[in-house]
């Protein structure tokens, strides 16, 4: 584990940098990659910002997003690769994992417990609400002035990973950083509209279908919904429109663990796990090869839906202290 000044020194020594984020990018991943990328570019470095998966439409407003390259890693003689917000090598996708394995200088900046990417420099701060907070501090320690474009990216990274400042990862320092970003000129209310008030109708139709699948364990502490490929096809909704569905399960009074089972390939399911108070869903997801944070985690399982649901919901009930 390194400190921010060491990361700053490694970045200063670099000339050509690849900055990448995780599969199915979210606001923290995109905002952090773009904020760091735009800032390093302003310092005169050759920068490529990239990630394996397409960018959800709600993030199209991010300054510099047209520079974010999706698909296989772009060719280039990068002397340094920086991975942001990637809790495990698998979260980079196969091609990026292979690329990073061949590079000399790898910098891993993350806020997931047990972040599993082996970098030359690893900076993991599990107390950070978002990687965007770490990038904010890094830019400050490098005495880089934060442009309005960078500020918008950092604000978005932080506002999305804190659930609009609702989660318990928010600290007084989170609000201090946000205050500085607003002073730079970030239009907070406008960003809220872009993120939450431009939902396509198909996403709400999918929500209606998903709510039909709402199921609770007899103890009332575990609740889940299912989204199949067929539901996506029938509603015209996209993968990105499943974001946030799991929160409906957790929001019910008495529920401690909310789960979303989402078919990502025929017979392969992504499970999103959220907890309210006591259960560490990072540990729960780890039982199935996944990970994340104490209150938000994920894993991927293959097999028959019923069996997967049975396995995960039983483990969730046990984690709440309940009996089967
Ligand atoms: P999600 O349910 O996809 O929104 O993910 C919730 C949290 O868990 C995020 O912080 C992810 O980085 C993390 N996460 C999701 N899936 C995995 C996985 N398969 N392995 C490790 N961490 C994951
Ligand atoms: Mn993320
Ligand atoms: Mn994050």
GROMACS .gro file of C-alpha atoms and ligand atoms in nm:
model
  349
    1UNK     CA    1   0.000   0.000   0.000
    2UNK     CA    2   0.141   0.335  -0.104
    3UNK     CA    3   0.047   0.690  -0.015
    4UNK     CA    4  -0.084   0.970  -0.236
    5UNK     CA    5   0.252   1.154  -0.267
    6UNK     CA    6   0.409   0.831  -0.405
    7UNK     CA    7   0.122   0.793  -0.653
    8UNK     CA    8   0.165   1.160  -0.746
    9UNK     CA    9   0.540   1.106  -0.805
   10UNK     CA   10   0.476   0.798  -1.020
   11UNK     CA   11   0.225   0.994  -1.228
   12UNK     CA   12   0.467   1.286  -1.265
   13UNK     CA   13   0.729   1.047  -1.404
   14UNK     CA   14   0.487   0.908  -1.661
   15UNK     CA   15   0.455   1.036  -2.017
   16UNK     CA   16   0.194   0.818  -2.180
   17UNK     CA   17  -0.088   0.698  -1.957
   18UNK     CA   18  -0.381   0.461  -2.000
   19UNK     CA   19  -0.654   0.524  -1.742
   20UNK     CA   20  -0.921   0.256  -1.724
   21UNK     CA   21  -1.232   0.170  -1.524
   22UNK     CA   22  -1.450  -0.135  -1.469
   23UNK     CA   23  -1.704  -0.331  -1.673
   24UNK     CA   24  -2.056  -0.183  -1.678
   25UNK     CA   25  -1.919   0.159  -1.584
   26UNK     CA   26  -2.099   0.371  -1.323
   27UNK     CA   27  -2.075   0.738  -1.229
   28UNK     CA   28  -1.775   0.692  -0.999
   29UNK     CA   29  -1.580   0.492  -1.256
   30UNK     CA   30  -1.648   0.731  -1.546
   31UNK     CA   31  -1.625   1.052  -1.345
   32UNK     CA   32  -1.296   0.947  -1.184
   33UNK     CA   33  -1.134   0.831  -1.510
   34UNK     CA   34  -1.238   1.153  -1.690
   35UNK     CA   35  -1.140   1.383  -1.402
   36UNK     CA   36  -0.792   1.233  -1.375
   37UNK     CA   37  -0.752   1.203  -1.753
   38UNK     CA   38  -0.848   1.563  -1.830
   39UNK     CA   39  -0.623   1.689  -1.549
   40UNK     CA   40  -0.320   1.488  -1.666
   41UNK     CA   41  -0.378   1.607  -2.020
   42UNK     CA   42  -0.374   1.966  -1.897
   43UNK     CA   43  -0.032   1.882  -1.745
   44UNK     CA   44   0.088   1.791  -2.095
   45UNK     CA   45   0.073   1.411  -2.069
   46UNK     CA   46  -0.043   1.177  -2.344
   47UNK     CA   47  -0.360   1.025  -2.203
   48UNK     CA   48  -0.600   0.753  -2.316
   49UNK     CA   49  -0.920   0.708  -2.113
   50UNK     CA   50  -1.095   0.379  -2.167
   51UNK     CA   51  -1.302   0.086  -2.044
   52UNK     CA   52  -1.448  -0.235  -2.187
   53UNK     CA   53  -1.822  -0.163  -2.180
   54UNK     CA   54  -2.054   0.098  -2.336
   55UNK     CA   55  -2.134   0.417  -2.149
   56UNK     CA   56  -2.491   0.442  -2.009
   57UNK     CA   57  -2.686   0.729  -2.169
   58UNK     CA   58  -2.730   0.913  -1.836
   59UNK     CA   59  -2.356   0.983  -1.832
   60UNK     CA   60  -2.341   1.137  -2.178
   61UNK     CA   61  -2.333   1.486  -2.024
   62UNK     CA   62  -1.996   1.428  -1.857
   63UNK     CA   63  -1.729   1.665  -1.991
   64UNK     CA   64  -1.478   1.472  -2.202
   65UNK     CA   65  -1.701   1.164  -2.227
   66UNK     CA   66  -1.656   1.159  -2.607
   67UNK     CA   67  -1.289   1.089  -2.538
   68UNK     CA   68  -1.367   0.777  -2.332
   69UNK     CA   69  -1.293   0.480  -2.557
   70UNK     CA   70  -1.499   0.162  -2.516
   71UNK     CA   71  -1.432  -0.195  -2.638
   72UNK     CA   72  -1.091  -0.367  -2.643
   73UNK     CA   73  -0.799  -0.162  -2.507
   74UNK     CA   74  -0.676   0.095  -2.763
   75UNK     CA   75  -0.325   0.023  -2.898
   76UNK     CA   76  -0.051   0.240  -2.759
   77UNK     CA   77   0.290   0.236  -2.596
   78UNK     CA   78   0.168   0.339  -2.250
   79UNK     CA   79   0.441   0.361  -1.989
   80UNK     CA   80   0.183   0.368  -1.708
   81UNK     CA   81  -0.163   0.213  -1.661
   82UNK     CA   82  -0.398   0.339  -1.393
   83UNK     CA   83  -0.700   0.128  -1.289
   84UNK     CA   84  -0.975   0.313  -1.102
   85UNK     CA   85  -1.266   0.172  -0.897
   86UNK     CA   86  -1.192  -0.191  -1.000
   87UNK     CA   87  -1.241  -0.413  -0.695
   88UNK     CA   88  -1.108  -0.728  -0.863
   89UNK     CA   89  -0.913  -0.816  -1.182
   90UNK     CA   90  -1.233  -0.966  -1.332
   91UNK     CA   91  -1.396  -0.623  -1.303
   92UNK     CA   92  -1.152  -0.502  -1.571
   93UNK     CA   93  -1.274  -0.753  -1.827
   94UNK     CA   94  -1.048  -1.012  -1.996
   95UNK     CA   95  -0.869  -0.782  -2.247
   96UNK     CA   96  -0.773  -0.519  -1.991
   97UNK     CA   97  -0.656  -0.786  -1.746
   98UNK     CA   98  -0.424  -0.924  -2.017
   99UNK     CA   99  -0.298  -0.577  -2.106
  100UNK     CA  100  -0.225  -0.477  -1.747
  101UNK     CA  101  -0.040  -0.805  -1.685
  102UNK     CA  102   0.216  -0.695  -1.948
  103UNK     CA  103   0.274  -0.341  -1.820
  104UNK     CA  104   0.562  -0.230  -1.599
  105UNK     CA  105   0.395   0.046  -1.401
  106UNK     CA  106   0.042  -0.022  -1.279
  107UNK     CA  107  -0.134   0.210  -1.039
  108UNK     CA  108  -0.445   0.079  -0.864
  109UNK     CA  109  -0.663   0.340  -0.696
  110UNK     CA  110  -0.976   0.204  -0.532
  111UNK     CA  111  -1.213   0.217  -0.234
  112UNK     CA  112  -1.328  -0.147  -0.223
  113UNK     CA  113  -1.232  -0.367   0.072
  114UNK     CA  114  -0.973  -0.624  -0.036
  115UNK     CA  115  -0.924  -0.464  -0.377
  116UNK     CA  116  -0.754  -0.743  -0.569
  117UNK     CA  117  -0.552  -0.576  -0.847
  118UNK     CA  118  -0.181  -0.610  -0.788
  119UNK     CA  119  -0.034  -0.279  -0.891
  120UNK     CA  120   0.319  -0.142  -0.867
  121UNK     CA  121   0.143   0.120  -0.658
  122UNK     CA  122  -0.183   0.042  -0.477
  123UNK     CA  123  -0.383   0.307  -0.298
  124UNK     CA  124  -0.695   0.156  -0.141
  125UNK     CA  125  -0.899   0.374   0.092
  126UNK     CA  126  -1.209   0.187   0.204
  127UNK     CA  127  -1.322   0.495   0.399
  128UNK     CA  128  -1.349   0.695   0.075
  129UNK     CA  129  -1.712   0.727  -0.035
  130UNK     CA  130  -1.601   0.724  -0.399
  131UNK     CA  131  -1.279   0.697  -0.596
  132UNK     CA  132  -1.374   1.053  -0.700
  133UNK     CA  133  -1.287   1.166  -0.345
  134UNK     CA  134  -0.941   1.009  -0.375
  135UNK     CA  135  -0.883   1.172  -0.716
  136UNK     CA  136  -0.988   1.508  -0.567
  137UNK     CA  137  -0.725   1.464  -0.291
  138UNK     CA  138  -0.463   1.340  -0.539
  139UNK     CA  139  -0.508   1.645  -0.765
  140UNK     CA  140  -0.479   1.868  -0.458
  141UNK     CA  141  -0.162   1.692  -0.345
  142UNK     CA  142  -0.021   1.740  -0.697
  143UNK     CA  143  -0.118   2.108  -0.676
  144UNK     CA  144  -0.312   2.074  -0.998
  145UNK     CA  145  -0.584   2.335  -1.038
  146UNK     CA  146  -0.926   2.171  -1.082
  147UNK     CA  147  -1.107   2.293  -1.396
  148UNK     CA  148  -1.486   2.318  -1.412
  149UNK     CA  149  -1.491   2.013  -1.646
  150UNK     CA  150  -1.291   1.810  -1.396
  151UNK     CA  151  -1.507   1.939  -1.109
  152UNK     CA  152  -1.827   1.818  -1.284
  153UNK     CA  153  -1.673   1.472  -1.326
  154UNK     CA  154  -1.564   1.457  -0.961
  155UNK     CA  155  -1.902   1.581  -0.837
  156UNK     CA  156  -2.079   1.312  -1.043
  157UNK     CA  157  -1.844   1.041  -0.914
  158UNK     CA  158  -1.920   1.138  -0.554
  159UNK     CA  159  -2.293   1.210  -0.588
  160UNK     CA  160  -2.358   0.871  -0.756
  161UNK     CA  161  -2.152   0.653  -0.518
  162UNK     CA  162  -2.311   0.818  -0.211
  163UNK     CA  163  -2.669   0.776  -0.342
  164UNK     CA  164  -2.699   1.157  -0.348
  165UNK     CA  165  -2.530   1.187  -0.006
  166UNK     CA  166  -2.769   0.941   0.159
  167UNK     CA  167  -2.532   0.653   0.244
  168UNK     CA  168  -2.323   0.615   0.556
  169UNK     CA  169  -2.001   0.650   0.355
  170UNK     CA  170  -2.064   1.028   0.356
  171UNK     CA  171  -1.838   1.226   0.593
  172UNK     CA  172  -1.798   1.595   0.675
  173UNK     CA  173  -1.497   1.588   0.438
  174UNK     CA  174  -1.724   1.461   0.160
  175UNK     CA  175  -1.933   1.775   0.198
  176UNK     CA  176  -1.620   1.994   0.218
  177UNK     CA  177  -1.493   1.853  -0.110
  178UNK     CA  178  -1.838   1.897  -0.266
  179UNK     CA  179  -1.852   2.257  -0.142
  180UNK     CA  180  -1.522   2.329  -0.320
  181UNK     CA  181  -1.650   2.167  -0.638
  182UNK     CA  182  -1.966   2.381  -0.626
  183UNK     CA  183  -1.750   2.691  -0.576
  184UNK     CA  184  -1.559   2.601  -0.892
  185UNK     CA  185  -1.894   2.618  -1.075
  186UNK     CA  186  -2.049   2.271  -1.082
  187UNK     CA  187  -2.423   2.299  -1.163
  188UNK     CA  188  -2.543   2.051  -0.899
  189UNK     CA  189  -2.918   2.071  -0.970
  190UNK     CA  190  -2.862   2.031  -1.345
  191UNK     CA  191  -2.654   1.718  -1.282
  192UNK     CA  192  -2.933   1.577  -1.065
  193UNK     CA  193  -3.179   1.626  -1.354
  194UNK     CA  194  -2.943   1.454  -1.600
  195UNK     CA  195  -2.896   1.159  -1.363
  196UNK     CA  196  -3.249   1.111  -1.228
  197UNK     CA  197  -3.508   1.294  -1.435
  198UNK     CA  198  -3.435   1.182  -1.789
  199UNK     CA  199  -3.544   0.820  -1.748
  200UNK     CA  200  -3.667   0.655  -2.070
  201UNK     CA  201  -4.016   0.504  -2.050
  202UNK     CA  202  -3.878   0.154  -2.120
  203UNK     CA  203  -3.689   0.167  -1.790
  204UNK     CA  204  -4.013   0.223  -1.597
  205UNK     CA  205  -4.188  -0.052  -1.792
  206UNK     CA  206  -3.901  -0.281  -1.688
  207UNK     CA  207  -3.947  -0.169  -1.326
  208UNK     CA  208  -4.316  -0.267  -1.353
  209UNK     CA  209  -4.218  -0.613  -1.482
  210UNK     CA  210  -3.948  -0.655  -1.218
  211UNK     CA  211  -4.192  -0.561  -0.938
  212UNK     CA  212  -4.412  -0.852  -1.050
  213UNK     CA  213  -4.127  -1.083  -0.944
  214UNK     CA  214  -4.088  -0.930  -0.596
  215UNK     CA  215  -4.044  -1.213  -0.342
  216UNK     CA  216  -3.977  -1.219   0.033
  217UNK     CA  217  -3.846  -1.491   0.260
  218UNK     CA  218  -4.092  -1.594   0.533
  219UNK     CA  219  -3.882  -1.406   0.794
  220UNK     CA  220  -3.934  -1.085   0.595
  221UNK     CA  221  -3.568  -0.987   0.611
  222UNK     CA  222  -3.460  -1.085   0.260
  223UNK     CA  223  -3.634  -0.960  -0.052
  224UNK     CA  224  -3.547  -1.004  -0.418
  225UNK     CA  225  -3.647  -0.936  -0.776
  226UNK     CA  226  -3.548  -1.092  -1.105
  227UNK     CA  227  -3.473  -0.947  -1.448
  228UNK     CA  228  -3.438  -1.195  -1.734
  229UNK     CA  229  -3.304  -1.138  -2.084
  230UNK     CA  230  -3.659  -1.194  -2.207
  231UNK     CA  231  -3.788  -0.909  -1.987
  232UNK     CA  232  -3.524  -0.678  -2.134
  233UNK     CA  233  -3.620  -0.784  -2.486
  234UNK     CA  234  -3.993  -0.744  -2.426
  235UNK     CA  235  -3.967  -0.402  -2.264
  236UNK     CA  236  -3.692  -0.262  -2.488
  237UNK     CA  237  -3.497  -0.166  -2.175
  238UNK     CA  238  -3.118  -0.189  -2.165
  239UNK     CA  239  -2.880  -0.338  -1.907
  240UNK     CA  240  -2.812   0.010  -1.773
  241UNK     CA  241  -3.181   0.048  -1.681
  242UNK     CA  242  -3.148  -0.225  -1.417
  243UNK     CA  243  -2.931   0.010  -1.210
  244UNK     CA  244  -3.109   0.096  -0.886
  245UNK     CA  245  -3.381  -0.172  -0.911
  246UNK     CA  246  -3.226  -0.358  -0.615
  247UNK     CA  247  -3.292  -0.055  -0.394
  248UNK     CA  248  -3.668  -0.119  -0.415
  249UNK     CA  249  -3.613  -0.454  -0.244
  250UNK     CA  250  -3.409  -0.304   0.039
  251UNK     CA  251  -3.649  -0.011   0.083
  252UNK     CA  252  -3.925  -0.226   0.234
  253UNK     CA  253  -3.976  -0.194   0.610
  254UNK     CA  254  -3.816  -0.487   0.794
  255UNK     CA  255  -3.600  -0.594   0.500
  256UNK     CA  256  -3.229  -0.618   0.580
  257UNK     CA  257  -3.095  -0.760   0.251
  258UNK     CA  258  -3.222  -0.669  -0.095
  259UNK     CA  259  -3.114  -0.874  -0.397
  260UNK     CA  260  -3.148  -0.840  -0.772
  261UNK     CA  261  -3.093  -1.145  -0.991
  262UNK     CA  262  -3.020  -1.028  -1.342
  263UNK     CA  263  -2.962  -1.263  -1.633
  264UNK     CA  264  -2.657  -1.133  -1.822
  265UNK     CA  265  -2.611  -1.430  -2.058
  266UNK     CA  266  -2.835  -1.734  -2.098
  267UNK     CA  267  -2.784  -1.923  -1.771
  268UNK     CA  268  -2.550  -1.661  -1.617
  269UNK     CA  269  -2.680  -1.429  -1.347
  270UNK     CA  270  -2.538  -1.114  -1.192
  271UNK     CA  271  -2.651  -1.077  -0.834
  272UNK     CA  272  -2.659  -0.728  -0.680
  273UNK     CA  273  -2.667  -0.730  -0.301
  274UNK     CA  274  -2.762  -0.439  -0.074
  275UNK     CA  275  -2.798  -0.432   0.304
  276UNK     CA  276  -2.962  -0.184   0.537
  277UNK     CA  277  -2.792  -0.212   0.876
  278UNK     CA  278  -2.616  -0.521   1.000
  279UNK     CA  279  -2.528  -0.762   0.721
  280UNK     CA  280  -2.191  -0.728   0.546
  281UNK     CA  281  -2.290  -0.807   0.187
  282UNK     CA  282  -1.926  -0.785   0.076
  283UNK     CA  283  -1.867  -1.102   0.280
  284UNK     CA  284  -2.191  -1.254   0.156
  285UNK     CA  285  -2.093  -1.189  -0.209
  286UNK     CA  286  -1.743  -1.326  -0.136
  287UNK     CA  287  -1.903  -1.665  -0.053
  288UNK     CA  288  -1.999  -1.672  -0.422
  289UNK     CA  289  -1.674  -1.533  -0.566
  290UNK     CA  290  -1.781  -1.166  -0.573
  291UNK     CA  291  -1.715  -0.862  -0.360
  292UNK     CA  292  -1.780  -0.491  -0.317
  293UNK     CA  293  -1.859  -0.289  -0.005
  294UNK     CA  294  -2.026  -0.373   0.329
  295UNK     CA  295  -2.362  -0.241   0.211
  296UNK     CA  296  -2.339  -0.283  -0.167
  297UNK     CA  297  -2.179  -0.579  -0.339
  298UNK     CA  298  -2.213  -0.807  -0.639
  299UNK     CA  299  -2.128  -1.153  -0.773
  300UNK     CA  300  -2.187  -1.357  -1.086
  301UNK     CA  301  -2.326  -1.713  -1.078
  302UNK     CA  302  -2.394  -1.972  -1.347
  303UNK     CA  303  -2.670  -2.231  -1.343
  304UNK     CA  304  -3.045  -2.263  -1.306
  305UNK     CA  305  -3.213  -1.949  -1.171
  306UNK     CA  306  -3.413  -2.133  -0.903
  307UNK     CA  307  -3.101  -2.302  -0.765
  308UNK     CA  308  -2.901  -1.980  -0.764
  309UNK     CA  309  -3.183  -1.795  -0.589
  310UNK     CA  310  -3.218  -2.070  -0.336
  311UNK     CA  311  -2.843  -2.068  -0.258
  312UNK     CA  312  -2.806  -1.692  -0.229
  313UNK     CA  313  -3.129  -1.620  -0.040
  314UNK     CA  314  -3.052  -1.898   0.213
  315UNK     CA  315  -2.705  -1.753   0.273
  316UNK     CA  316  -2.864  -1.408   0.309
  317UNK     CA  317  -3.116  -1.531   0.568
  318UNK     CA  318  -2.834  -1.693   0.767
  319UNK     CA  319  -2.633  -1.369   0.748
  320UNK     CA  320  -2.925  -1.178   0.901
  321UNK     CA  321  -2.911  -1.420   1.196
  322UNK     CA  322  -3.228  -1.594   1.084
  323UNK     CA  323  -3.289  -1.968   1.066
  324UNK     CA  324  -3.391  -2.159   0.759
  325LIG     P1  325  -2.358  -0.349  -0.836
  325LIG     O1  326  -2.452  -0.440  -0.767
  325LIG     O2  327  -2.310  -0.398  -0.969
  325LIG     O3  328  -2.405  -0.206  -0.838
  325LIG     O4  329  -2.224  -0.349  -0.747
  325LIG     C1  330  -2.223  -0.307  -0.615
  325LIG     C2  331  -2.079  -0.299  -0.568
  325LIG     O5  332  -2.019  -0.428  -0.568
  325LIG     C3  333  -1.992  -0.211  -0.653
  325LIG     O6  334  -1.909  -0.136  -0.568
  325LIG     C4  335  -1.910  -0.306  -0.735
  325LIG     O7  336  -1.782  -0.256  -0.758
  325LIG     C5  337  -1.904  -0.433  -0.652
  325LIG     N1  338  -1.916  -0.553  -0.736
  325LIG     C6  339  -2.018  -0.582  -0.818
  325LIG     N2  340  -1.998  -0.702  -0.879
  325LIG     C7  341  -1.881  -0.750  -0.832
  325LIG     C8  342  -1.805  -0.871  -0.857
  325LIG     N3  343  -1.847  -0.967  -0.941
  325LIG     N4  344  -1.687  -0.884  -0.792
  325LIG     C9  345  -1.643  -0.789  -0.706
  325LIG     N5  346  -1.710  -0.674  -0.678
  325LIG    C10  347  -1.828  -0.655  -0.740
  326LIG    MN1  348  -1.803   0.157  -0.953
  327LIG    MN1  349  -1.687   0.345  -0.658
   0.00000   0.00000   0.00000
